[in-house]
Coordinates of C-alpha atoms and ligand atoms in Angstrom, one line a residue:
M1 CA -171.0 40.3 -95.4
A2 CA -169.5 38.2 -98.2
L3 CA -171.5 36.1 -100.6
D4 CA -170.5 32.5 -101.5
A5 CA -168.9 31.7 -104.8
A6 CA -172.2 30.8 -106.5
G7 CA -173.5 34.2 -105.5
G8 CA -176.1 32.5 -103.2
G9 CA -176.6 33.0 -99.5
P10 CA -174.2 34.7 -97.2
R11 CA -170.9 33.0 -96.6
L12 CA -170.4 32.2 -93.0
R13 CA -166.9 32.4 -91.4
S14 CA -165.8 29.1 -89.9
P15 CA -164.4 29.4 -86.4
K16 CA -161.7 27.3 -84.9
I17 CA -163.0 25.8 -81.7
V18 CA -161.3 23.9 -78.9
I19 CA -163.4 21.8 -76.6
I20 CA -161.8 20.8 -73.3
G21 CA -163.0 17.4 -72.1
A22 CA -164.7 14.5 -73.7
G23 CA -167.3 13.6 -71.1
M24 CA -171.0 14.0 -71.7
T25 CA -170.8 17.7 -72.3
G26 CA -167.7 17.5 -74.6
I27 CA -169.3 14.8 -76.7
A28 CA -172.6 16.8 -77.0
S29 CA -170.7 19.9 -77.9
H30 CA -168.7 18.3 -80.7
I31 CA -171.9 16.8 -82.2
R32 CA -173.8 20.0 -81.9
L33 CA -171.1 22.2 -83.5
R34 CA -170.7 19.8 -86.4
E35 CA -174.5 19.8 -86.9
A36 CA -174.3 23.6 -87.0
G37 CA -172.0 23.3 -90.0
I38 CA -168.6 23.8 -88.4
P39 CA -166.1 21.5 -90.2
V40 CA -164.6 18.7 -88.1
E41 CA -161.1 19.9 -88.9
N42 CA -161.9 23.2 -87.2
I43 CA -162.8 21.5 -83.9
T44 CA -160.2 20.2 -81.5
I45 CA -161.3 18.1 -78.6
L46 CA -158.8 17.6 -75.8
E47 CA -159.1 14.9 -73.2
K48 CA -156.6 14.2 -70.5
A49 CA -157.7 10.6 -70.0
D50 CA -157.5 7.8 -72.5
R51 CA -161.3 7.3 -73.0
V52 CA -164.4 9.4 -73.3
G53 CA -167.0 9.4 -70.6
G54 CA -165.9 11.8 -67.9
T55 CA -167.7 11.2 -64.6
W56 CA -169.0 7.8 -65.8
R57 CA -165.5 6.7 -66.8
D58 CA -164.0 7.9 -63.5
N59 CA -166.6 6.7 -61.0
T60 CA -166.4 3.0 -60.7
Y61 CA -167.5 2.5 -57.1
P62 CA -169.9 -0.4 -56.5
G63 CA -173.5 0.7 -57.1
V64 CA -172.6 3.8 -59.1
A65 CA -175.7 4.8 -60.9
C66 CA -177.6 7.8 -62.1
D67 CA -180.5 9.0 -60.0
V68 CA -182.2 10.7 -62.9
P69 CA -184.7 8.6 -64.9
S70 CA -182.6 7.0 -67.6
H71 CA -184.7 8.0 -70.7
H72 CA -184.4 11.6 -69.5
Y73 CA -180.7 11.2 -68.8
A74 CA -180.0 10.6 -72.5
F75 CA -179.2 12.8 -75.5
S76 CA -182.3 14.0 -77.2
F77 CA -181.0 12.7 -80.5
E78 CA -180.1 9.2 -79.3
P79 CA -182.7 7.4 -77.3
Y80 CA -181.6 4.1 -75.8
A81 CA -183.2 0.9 -74.5
W82 CA -182.0 1.3 -70.9
S83 CA -182.0 -1.7 -68.6
H84 CA -183.3 0.2 -65.5
Q85 CA -185.5 3.1 -64.7
C86 CA -182.3 4.7 -63.4
A87 CA -179.3 3.4 -65.2
E88 CA -176.1 2.2 -63.6
G89 CA -172.7 3.8 -64.3
A90 CA -171.2 1.1 -66.5
E91 CA -174.3 1.2 -68.8
I92 CA -174.1 5.0 -69.1
Q93 CA -170.4 4.8 -69.8
G94 CA -171.2 2.3 -72.6
Y95 CA -173.8 4.6 -73.9
M96 CA -171.4 7.6 -73.9
E97 CA -168.8 5.5 -75.8
M98 CA -171.4 4.3 -78.3
V99 CA -172.7 7.8 -79.0
S100 CA -169.2 9.2 -79.2
A101 CA -168.1 6.6 -81.7
K102 CA -171.4 6.7 -83.7
Y103 CA -171.3 10.5 -84.2
G104 CA -167.6 10.5 -85.1
V105 CA -166.4 12.2 -81.9
T106 CA -164.0 9.6 -80.6
D107 CA -161.9 9.5 -83.7
N108 CA -161.3 13.3 -83.3
V109 CA -160.4 13.3 -79.6
R110 CA -156.8 14.0 -78.7
F111 CA -156.5 11.6 -75.7
G112 CA -153.9 11.9 -73.0
E113 CA -153.6 15.7 -73.4
A114 CA -154.4 17.8 -70.4
V115 CA -154.9 21.5 -71.0
T116 CA -152.4 23.4 -68.8
A117 CA -153.0 26.9 -70.0
C118 CA -155.7 28.9 -71.9
R119 CA -154.8 32.5 -72.6
Y120 CA -156.8 35.2 -74.5
D121 CA -154.8 37.3 -76.9
G122 CA -156.9 40.4 -76.5
A123 CA -158.2 40.3 -80.0
G124 CA -160.7 37.5 -80.2
R125 CA -158.5 34.5 -80.1
W126 CA -157.4 32.0 -77.5
L127 CA -154.1 30.1 -77.2
V128 CA -154.6 26.7 -75.6
E129 CA -151.6 24.7 -74.4
T130 CA -151.4 21.1 -73.2
D131 CA -149.0 19.0 -71.1
Q132 CA -148.0 17.2 -74.3
G133 CA -146.6 20.4 -75.8
G134 CA -149.7 21.0 -77.9
R135 CA -150.5 24.6 -78.8
F136 CA -153.8 25.4 -80.4
E137 CA -155.3 28.7 -81.5
A138 CA -159.0 29.0 -81.3
D139 CA -161.7 31.6 -81.8
F140 CA -163.8 29.9 -79.2
V141 CA -163.1 27.6 -76.2
L142 CA -165.8 25.4 -74.7
S143 CA -164.7 24.2 -71.3
A144 CA -166.5 20.9 -70.8
T145 CA -164.6 19.9 -67.7
G146 CA -167.5 18.9 -65.6
V147 CA -168.6 20.3 -62.2
L148 CA -168.0 17.6 -59.7
H149 CA -164.7 16.3 -60.8
H150 CA -161.8 17.1 -58.4
P151 CA -162.1 15.0 -55.2
N152 CA -162.5 16.9 -52.0
V153 CA -160.0 15.4 -49.5
P154 CA -161.2 16.5 -46.1
K155 CA -158.9 18.4 -43.8
I156 CA -158.9 16.0 -40.9
D157 CA -155.9 15.8 -38.6
G158 CA -153.7 12.7 -39.2
L159 CA -155.4 11.6 -42.4
E160 CA -152.1 10.9 -44.1
C161 CA -151.0 8.7 -41.2
F162 CA -153.7 6.1 -41.7
A163 CA -151.9 2.7 -42.0
G164 CA -154.6 0.8 -44.0
A165 CA -155.8 1.3 -47.5
M166 CA -157.5 4.7 -48.1
W167 CA -159.1 6.2 -51.1
H168 CA -161.7 8.7 -52.4
S169 CA -164.9 7.4 -53.8
A170 CA -164.1 8.8 -57.2
E171 CA -160.8 6.9 -57.3
W172 CA -162.1 3.5 -56.3
R173 CA -159.5 0.8 -55.5
N174 CA -160.9 -2.3 -57.2
D175 CA -157.6 -4.0 -56.5
V176 CA -158.1 -4.1 -52.7
D177 CA -159.6 -7.3 -51.4
L178 CA -162.2 -6.2 -48.8
E179 CA -162.8 -9.7 -47.4
G180 CA -162.6 -9.7 -43.6
K181 CA -161.6 -6.0 -43.5
R182 CA -163.1 -3.4 -41.2
I183 CA -164.2 -0.6 -43.4
G184 CA -164.9 3.0 -42.5
V185 CA -166.7 5.5 -44.7
I186 CA -166.6 9.2 -44.1
G187 CA -169.6 11.0 -45.7
N188 CA -173.1 10.1 -46.5
G189 CA -174.0 12.0 -49.7
S190 CA -175.5 10.6 -52.9
T191 CA -172.3 8.7 -53.6
A192 CA -172.0 7.1 -50.2
H193 CA -175.7 6.1 -50.3
Q194 CA -175.0 4.2 -53.5
F195 CA -171.9 2.2 -52.4
I196 CA -172.4 1.7 -48.7
P197 CA -175.2 -0.8 -49.1
H198 CA -173.0 -2.8 -51.4
L199 CA -170.3 -3.1 -48.7
I200 CA -172.8 -3.9 -46.0
N201 CA -174.8 -6.4 -48.1
A202 CA -171.5 -8.2 -49.0
G203 CA -171.1 -8.8 -45.2
H204 CA -168.2 -6.4 -44.5
E205 CA -168.1 -4.7 -41.1
T206 CA -168.8 -1.1 -42.1
T207 CA -168.8 2.0 -40.0
V208 CA -170.3 5.1 -41.5
F209 CA -169.1 8.4 -40.1
M210 CA -172.0 10.8 -40.6
R211 CA -171.7 14.5 -39.9
T212 CA -175.1 15.5 -41.1
P213 CA -178.1 13.3 -41.9
Q214 CA -179.7 13.5 -45.4
W215 CA -183.3 13.5 -46.7
V216 CA -183.8 10.6 -49.0
F217 CA -186.4 10.1 -51.7
P218 CA -187.2 6.4 -52.4
N219 CA -185.8 5.1 -55.7
P220 CA -186.6 1.5 -56.4
R221 CA -184.5 1.4 -59.6
L222 CA -187.0 -0.8 -61.4
A223 CA -185.6 -3.1 -64.1
Y224 CA -187.2 -2.9 -67.6
S225 CA -188.3 -6.2 -69.0
E226 CA -186.6 -7.9 -72.0
T227 CA -189.8 -7.4 -74.0
M228 CA -189.9 -3.7 -73.3
K229 CA -186.3 -3.3 -74.4
R230 CA -186.8 -5.4 -77.5
R231 CA -189.8 -3.3 -78.5
W232 CA -187.8 -0.1 -77.9
R233 CA -184.9 -1.3 -80.0
E234 CA -187.4 -2.2 -82.8
K235 CA -189.0 1.2 -82.7
P236 CA -187.1 3.9 -80.8
E237 CA -190.2 6.3 -81.0
R238 CA -191.8 4.0 -78.4
M239 CA -189.3 5.4 -75.9
R240 CA -190.8 8.9 -76.2
F241 CA -193.5 8.1 -73.7
W242 CA -191.0 7.0 -71.1
K243 CA -188.7 9.9 -71.7
G244 CA -191.8 12.1 -71.2
V245 CA -192.6 10.4 -67.9
G246 CA -189.1 10.9 -66.6
K247 CA -189.0 14.5 -67.8
W248 CA -192.4 15.2 -66.3
F249 CA -191.3 13.7 -63.0
M250 CA -188.1 15.8 -62.8
E251 CA -189.4 19.0 -64.2
Q252 CA -193.0 19.1 -62.9
F253 CA -192.4 17.5 -59.6
F254 CA -188.8 17.7 -58.4
V255 CA -187.7 21.1 -59.7
K256 CA -191.0 22.7 -58.6
A257 CA -190.8 21.0 -55.2
T258 CA -187.3 22.3 -54.5
I259 CA -188.1 25.9 -55.6
G260 CA -190.9 25.8 -53.1
R261 CA -194.2 25.3 -55.1
P262 CA -196.5 24.6 -52.2
F263 CA -198.2 21.4 -53.6
Q264 CA -195.1 19.7 -54.9
N265 CA -193.2 20.7 -51.8
W266 CA -195.8 19.3 -49.6
V267 CA -195.9 16.0 -51.5
L268 CA -192.0 15.8 -51.5
N269 CA -192.0 16.4 -47.7
R270 CA -194.6 13.7 -47.1
I271 CA -192.8 11.2 -49.2
V272 CA -189.3 11.6 -47.7
R273 CA -190.5 11.8 -44.1
N274 CA -192.7 8.7 -44.6
H275 CA -189.8 7.0 -46.4
L276 CA -187.7 7.4 -43.3
R277 CA -190.4 6.5 -40.8
L278 CA -191.4 3.3 -42.7
A279 CA -187.9 2.2 -43.6
V280 CA -186.2 2.7 -40.2
K281 CA -188.1 1.1 -37.3
D282 CA -185.7 1.8 -34.5
R283 CA -186.6 5.2 -33.0
A284 CA -183.0 6.0 -31.9
L285 CA -181.5 5.2 -35.2
R286 CA -184.3 7.1 -37.0
A287 CA -183.6 10.1 -34.8
K288 CA -180.0 10.0 -35.8
L289 CA -181.0 9.8 -39.5
T290 CA -183.5 12.7 -39.3
P291 CA -182.1 16.0 -40.7
D292 CA -182.8 19.2 -38.8
Y293 CA -182.9 21.3 -42.1
G294 CA -185.6 21.6 -44.8
V295 CA -186.1 18.9 -47.4
G296 CA -184.2 19.9 -50.6
C297 CA -181.7 22.2 -48.9
K298 CA -178.9 19.8 -49.8
R299 CA -179.2 18.1 -53.2
M300 CA -181.9 15.4 -52.7
I301 CA -180.7 11.8 -52.5
L302 CA -182.7 9.3 -54.4
D303 CA -182.2 5.8 -53.0
S304 CA -184.0 2.9 -51.4
T305 CA -181.0 0.8 -50.4
F306 CA -179.2 2.7 -47.6
Y307 CA -181.9 2.6 -44.9
P308 CA -182.3 -1.2 -45.0
A309 CA -178.6 -1.7 -45.1
I310 CA -177.7 0.5 -42.2
Q311 CA -180.0 -1.5 -40.0
K312 CA -178.0 -4.7 -40.5
P313 CA -175.8 -6.1 -37.7
N314 CA -172.5 -5.5 -39.6
A315 CA -173.4 -1.8 -40.1
H316 CA -172.5 0.9 -37.6
L317 CA -173.6 4.5 -37.8
E318 CA -171.3 6.9 -36.0
T319 CA -172.5 10.4 -35.4
T320 CA -169.9 11.5 -32.9
A321 CA -167.5 13.9 -34.5
I322 CA -164.1 12.8 -35.8
E323 CA -161.2 14.1 -33.7
R324 CA -158.4 12.8 -35.9
I325 CA -157.3 9.9 -37.9
E326 CA -154.7 7.6 -36.4
P327 CA -152.7 4.8 -38.1
G328 CA -155.2 2.2 -36.6
G329 CA -158.5 4.0 -37.3
V330 CA -160.6 7.0 -36.5
R331 CA -160.5 8.7 -33.1
L332 CA -163.8 10.3 -32.1
T333 CA -164.2 13.4 -30.0
D334 CA -165.5 11.2 -27.1
G335 CA -162.2 9.4 -27.0
R336 CA -163.2 6.1 -28.7
L337 CA -161.0 4.7 -31.4
I338 CA -162.9 2.9 -34.2
A339 CA -160.3 0.4 -35.5
L340 CA -160.2 0.1 -39.3
D341 CA -158.4 -1.6 -42.1
V342 CA -159.8 0.5 -44.9
L343 CA -161.0 4.1 -45.0
I344 CA -163.1 5.4 -47.8
L345 CA -163.6 9.1 -48.3
A346 CA -167.0 9.8 -49.7
T347 CA -166.5 13.5 -49.0
G348 CA -167.6 15.0 -52.3
F349 CA -165.9 17.2 -54.7
Q350 CA -164.3 20.7 -55.0
N351 CA -167.3 22.1 -56.6
F352 CA -165.8 25.3 -57.9
S353 CA -162.7 23.8 -59.4
F354 CA -164.3 23.4 -62.9
M355 CA -161.4 23.9 -65.4
R356 CA -158.7 24.4 -62.8
P357 CA -155.8 23.9 -62.2
M358 CA -155.3 25.1 -65.8
D359 CA -153.9 28.6 -66.1
L360 CA -156.9 30.5 -67.5
V361 CA -156.2 34.1 -68.3
G362 CA -158.7 36.3 -70.0
A363 CA -158.7 39.9 -71.3
D364 CA -156.3 42.4 -69.8
G365 CA -154.4 39.6 -68.0
L366 CA -157.3 38.7 -65.8
S367 CA -156.8 35.3 -64.3
I368 CA -159.6 33.0 -63.2
D369 CA -158.4 33.2 -59.6
E370 CA -158.7 36.9 -59.7
A371 CA -162.0 36.8 -61.4
W372 CA -163.4 34.4 -58.9
A373 CA -161.6 35.9 -55.8
E374 CA -163.4 36.0 -52.5
G375 CA -165.5 33.0 -53.3
R376 CA -167.8 34.8 -55.7
Y377 CA -168.2 32.7 -58.8
D378 CA -169.6 35.1 -61.4
C379 CA -171.0 33.3 -64.5
Y380 CA -173.5 35.2 -66.6
N381 CA -176.3 33.1 -68.1
S382 CA -174.6 30.0 -66.7
V383 CA -171.9 29.9 -69.4
H384 CA -170.1 33.3 -69.8
L385 CA -167.3 34.3 -67.6
P386 CA -167.1 38.1 -67.7
G387 CA -163.7 39.2 -68.9
F388 CA -163.1 35.9 -70.8
P389 CA -164.5 36.7 -74.2
N390 CA -165.5 33.7 -76.5
F391 CA -164.9 31.3 -73.6
F392 CA -167.9 29.2 -72.5
L393 CA -167.9 27.4 -69.2
M394 CA -170.3 24.5 -69.8
L395 CA -172.5 23.7 -66.8
G396 CA -171.0 26.8 -65.0
P397 CA -172.3 28.3 -61.8
T398 CA -176.1 28.9 -61.8
T399 CA -176.6 25.9 -64.1
P400 CA -177.9 23.1 -61.8
V401 CA -181.6 23.2 -62.0
G402 CA -183.0 21.0 -59.1
N403 CA -182.2 17.4 -59.6
N404 CA -183.0 17.7 -63.3
S405 CA -180.9 16.0 -66.1
V406 CA -177.6 17.7 -66.7
I407 CA -177.9 16.4 -70.3
A408 CA -181.0 18.6 -70.8
M409 CA -179.0 21.5 -69.3
T410 CA -176.0 20.9 -71.6
E411 CA -178.2 20.7 -74.7
T412 CA -180.0 23.9 -73.7
Q413 CA -176.7 25.7 -73.2
L414 CA -175.5 24.5 -76.5
G415 CA -178.5 26.0 -78.3
Y416 CA -177.5 29.4 -76.7
I417 CA -173.8 29.0 -77.5
E418 CA -174.5 28.2 -81.1
Q419 CA -176.3 31.5 -81.5
I420 CA -173.3 33.4 -80.0
I421 CA -171.0 31.6 -82.4
D422 CA -173.3 32.5 -85.2
L423 CA -172.7 36.2 -84.4
W424 CA -169.1 35.5 -85.0
R425 CA -169.8 33.5 -88.1
R426 CA -171.8 36.3 -89.7
G427 CA -169.0 38.7 -88.9
E428 CA -171.0 40.7 -86.4
A429 CA -168.4 40.2 -83.7
D430 CA -164.9 38.8 -83.2
A431 CA -165.2 38.8 -79.5
V432 CA -168.2 38.4 -77.3
D433 CA -168.1 39.3 -73.7
V434 CA -170.6 40.3 -71.0
R435 CA -171.3 43.9 -70.1
P436 CA -170.4 44.5 -66.4
E437 CA -173.9 46.0 -65.7
A438 CA -175.5 42.9 -67.3
M439 CA -173.4 40.7 -64.9
D440 CA -174.5 42.8 -62.0
A441 CA -178.2 42.5 -63.0
Y442 CA -177.9 38.8 -63.6
R443 CA -176.3 38.3 -60.2
A444 CA -179.0 40.3 -58.5
F445 CA -181.8 38.5 -60.5
V446 CA -180.4 35.1 -59.4
K447 CA -179.9 36.2 -55.8
K448 CA -183.5 37.4 -55.6
G449 CA -184.7 34.0 -56.7
F450 CA -183.2 32.5 -53.5
D451 CA -185.3 34.7 -51.2
G452 CA -187.3 32.4 -48.9
T453 CA -186.1 29.2 -50.6
V454 CA -184.9 26.1 -48.7
W455 CA -181.4 26.5 -50.1
V456 CA -180.7 29.5 -48.0
S457 CA -182.4 28.1 -44.9
G458 CA -179.1 27.2 -43.2
C459 CA -177.7 23.8 -44.2
Q460 CA -174.2 23.2 -45.6
S461 CA -174.2 22.0 -49.2
W462 CA -171.9 21.8 -52.2
Y463 CA -174.3 24.3 -53.9
L464 CA -173.0 27.2 -51.7
D465 CA -170.3 29.7 -52.8
G466 CA -168.0 31.6 -50.4
D467 CA -170.8 34.0 -49.6
G468 CA -173.1 31.2 -48.7
M469 CA -175.1 31.9 -51.9
P470 CA -176.1 28.8 -53.9
A471 CA -174.5 28.6 -57.3
I472 CA -177.6 27.0 -58.8
W473 CA -180.6 28.1 -60.7
P474 CA -183.3 29.2 -58.3
Y475 CA -186.2 29.3 -60.7
D476 CA -188.3 26.8 -62.7
W477 CA -186.9 24.7 -65.6
P478 CA -189.0 26.6 -68.3
D479 CA -187.5 29.8 -66.9
F480 CA -184.0 28.4 -67.6
V481 CA -185.0 27.3 -71.1
K482 CA -186.4 30.8 -71.7
L483 CA -183.3 32.5 -70.4
M484 CA -181.1 30.4 -72.7
A485 CA -183.4 30.6 -75.7
A486 CA -181.6 33.6 -77.2
P487 CA -178.7 35.8 -76.2
K488 CA -179.6 39.4 -75.3
R489 CA -177.4 41.4 -77.6
E490 CA -177.8 44.6 -75.4
E491 CA -176.2 42.7 -72.5
L492 CA -173.2 41.5 -74.4
A493 CA -170.1 43.5 -75.4
L494 CA -169.5 42.7 -79.1
T495 CA -166.2 43.7 -80.5
T496 CA -164.8 43.5 -84.0
H497 CA -161.1 43.2 -84.5
R498 CA -160.8 42.0 -88.0
P499 CA -162.5 42.5 -91.4
A500 CA -164.9 39.6 -92.0
E501 CA -163.0 38.2 -95.0
T502 CA -159.7 37.8 -93.2
A503 CA -160.9 36.1 -90.0
Q504 CA -161.0 32.6 -91.4
A505 CA -157.6 32.8 -93.0
A506 CA -156.2 34.2 -89.8
T507 CA -157.1 31.2 -87.6
S508 CA -155.0 28.2 -87.7
D509 CA -153.1 25.8 -85.5
A510 CA -150.1 27.5 -84.2
Ligands
NAP601 P1 -171.5 15.3 -51.2 O1 -173.0 15.3 -51.5 O2 -170.8 16.6 -51.2 O3 -171.3 14.6 -49.8 C1 -170.1 14.7 -49.1 C2 -170.3 14.0 -47.8 O4 -169.0 14.1 -47.1 C3 -171.3 14.7 -46.8 O5 -171.9 13.7 -46.1 C4 -170.4 15.6 -46.0 O6 -170.9 15.9 -44.7 C5 -169.2 14.7 -45.8 N1 -168.0 15.4 -45.5 C6 -167.3 16.2 -46.2 N2 -166.2 16.7 -45.5 C7 -166.2 16.1 -44.3 C8 -165.4 16.2 -43.2 N3 -164.3 16.9 -43.1 N4 -165.7 15.4 -42.1 C9 -166.8 14.6 -42.1 N5 -167.7 14.5 -43.2 C10 -167.4 15.3 -44.3 O7 -170.7 14.4 -52.2 P2 -171.2 13.1 -53.0 O8 -171.9 12.2 -52.2 O9 -170.0 12.6 -53.7 O10 -172.2 13.7 -54.0 C11 -171.9 15.0 -54.7 C12 -172.9 15.2 -55.8 O11 -172.5 14.3 -56.8 C13 -174.3 14.8 -55.5 O12 -175.0 15.8 -54.8 C14 -174.8 14.7 -56.9 O13 -175.0 16.0 -57.5 C15 -173.6 14.0 -57.6 N6 -173.9 12.6 -57.6 C16 -174.9 12.2 -58.4 C17 -175.2 10.9 -58.5 C18 -176.4 10.5 -59.4 O14 -176.9 9.5 -59.3 N7 -176.8 11.4 -60.4 C19 -174.6 10.0 -57.8 C20 -173.5 10.4 -56.9 C21 -173.2 11.7 -56.9 P3 -171.8 17.2 -44.5 O15 -173.2 16.9 -45.1 O16 -171.9 17.4 -43.0 O17 -171.1 18.3 -45.2

């Protein structure tokens, strides 16, 4: 290892890094890498849109909000005087833009550049290409493209024939005047639960096409007072208590309840079942809204607005299956046509798209489509794709931990990734991959965690891969933190391609 010019400590190599995406994860990654001592000129952050923010920039539907307590859904290094116990989307977008500007991320983002290809050269380096003709060489790539990003357009006969306005919830049409329109909504997940009440409460005739009912945890979304917010701004340390409360609620209650800890699970069951019973008086409607699968099998919805709204006279809940879409509306399997002017698809996302459609090719010409063939989405320790050395898939399969804050997950992953990059910086490896036996062991370890859990009890959810195995973390939050506390060198394949002194000079923009 080389010593620096003053003869002091070891001189660390400085990698070139490309971050793909400037949403929450991309912003956090840029900040963390710079704090780790990587010069800003070595970090390229590519964003296909014209603003930072990711999901909070894209989702503008009425009522968009986060269902994780706001102080917990915030970067650990930047507390914020939130307006509500669960913040709304525009406020979170403002926060993301503020943090990104304050920490010097925004000025370094290359906006309007979508990554089209990302290819490994076989010797520790990646070539990243964009649709603007950009070509960047990198020692590491952090794919921060988000999980639920590409809209899932349902395969329903005749969908393209619909004569009225139609859009997906993630591509909300704020330009369409809904006054006097008959609106249909397909889907009733977390997203639909947030915007449907806004449509109904605004007086629009709204029909909800529900395939499967959902369990719903009450979420009053309390507003914080002006005094509280002023006191938080005066002294940000005062927010620690509130962050602690949100963290405790998610980690000690929600995560434990969904992994099946008896007490928390019992409480969760009592709360959601009583919520439905107390909120929906009509027995027939309540029966329609009662799921036949275990609480927590699908990702829990936290909301207190849908049940009151769906009982209003201008709200209609359709549980008969959809036969096809016709120009004038939705034809049901019992022959009825529900006439509509507007059709909104709240049908979720292609949950395993991640970085795609980019052309991602790892070692030995292995493409991501080949690596993830047959619906098995291997991802070791939630960030490594075996066969794709020095490439990190942020929030990759096996990341989601209950309904916990994805910001906490991202920060935990970054602590791990920083240690892998340190191996490179110290010249101990030029390429870091996963040993096949380690991937096998990790897959088996995660699979074992699902035994007897609610997730494999038979419901359909976006958690499931092609084998019907959830691509989430089946254990407790502290277990995830422990897993990611330090890389296990014996499970990694470390390769050296270059003498330590030449590595820095060899990396530059192509
Ligand atoms: P989702 O939970 O995947 O729900 C999709 C809905 O569309 C389901 O009701 C599904 O029915 C229905 N659907 C899909 N294809 C259909 C078809 N062909 N015919 C009829 N119905 C169909 O999607 P989402 O509501 O957008 O939420 C996705 C995730 O985004 C959430 O779980 C959450 O992680 C995240 N999210 C978070 C927040 C937050 O506050 N943090 C807010 C919104 C979303 P089935 O149930 O029968 O499949």
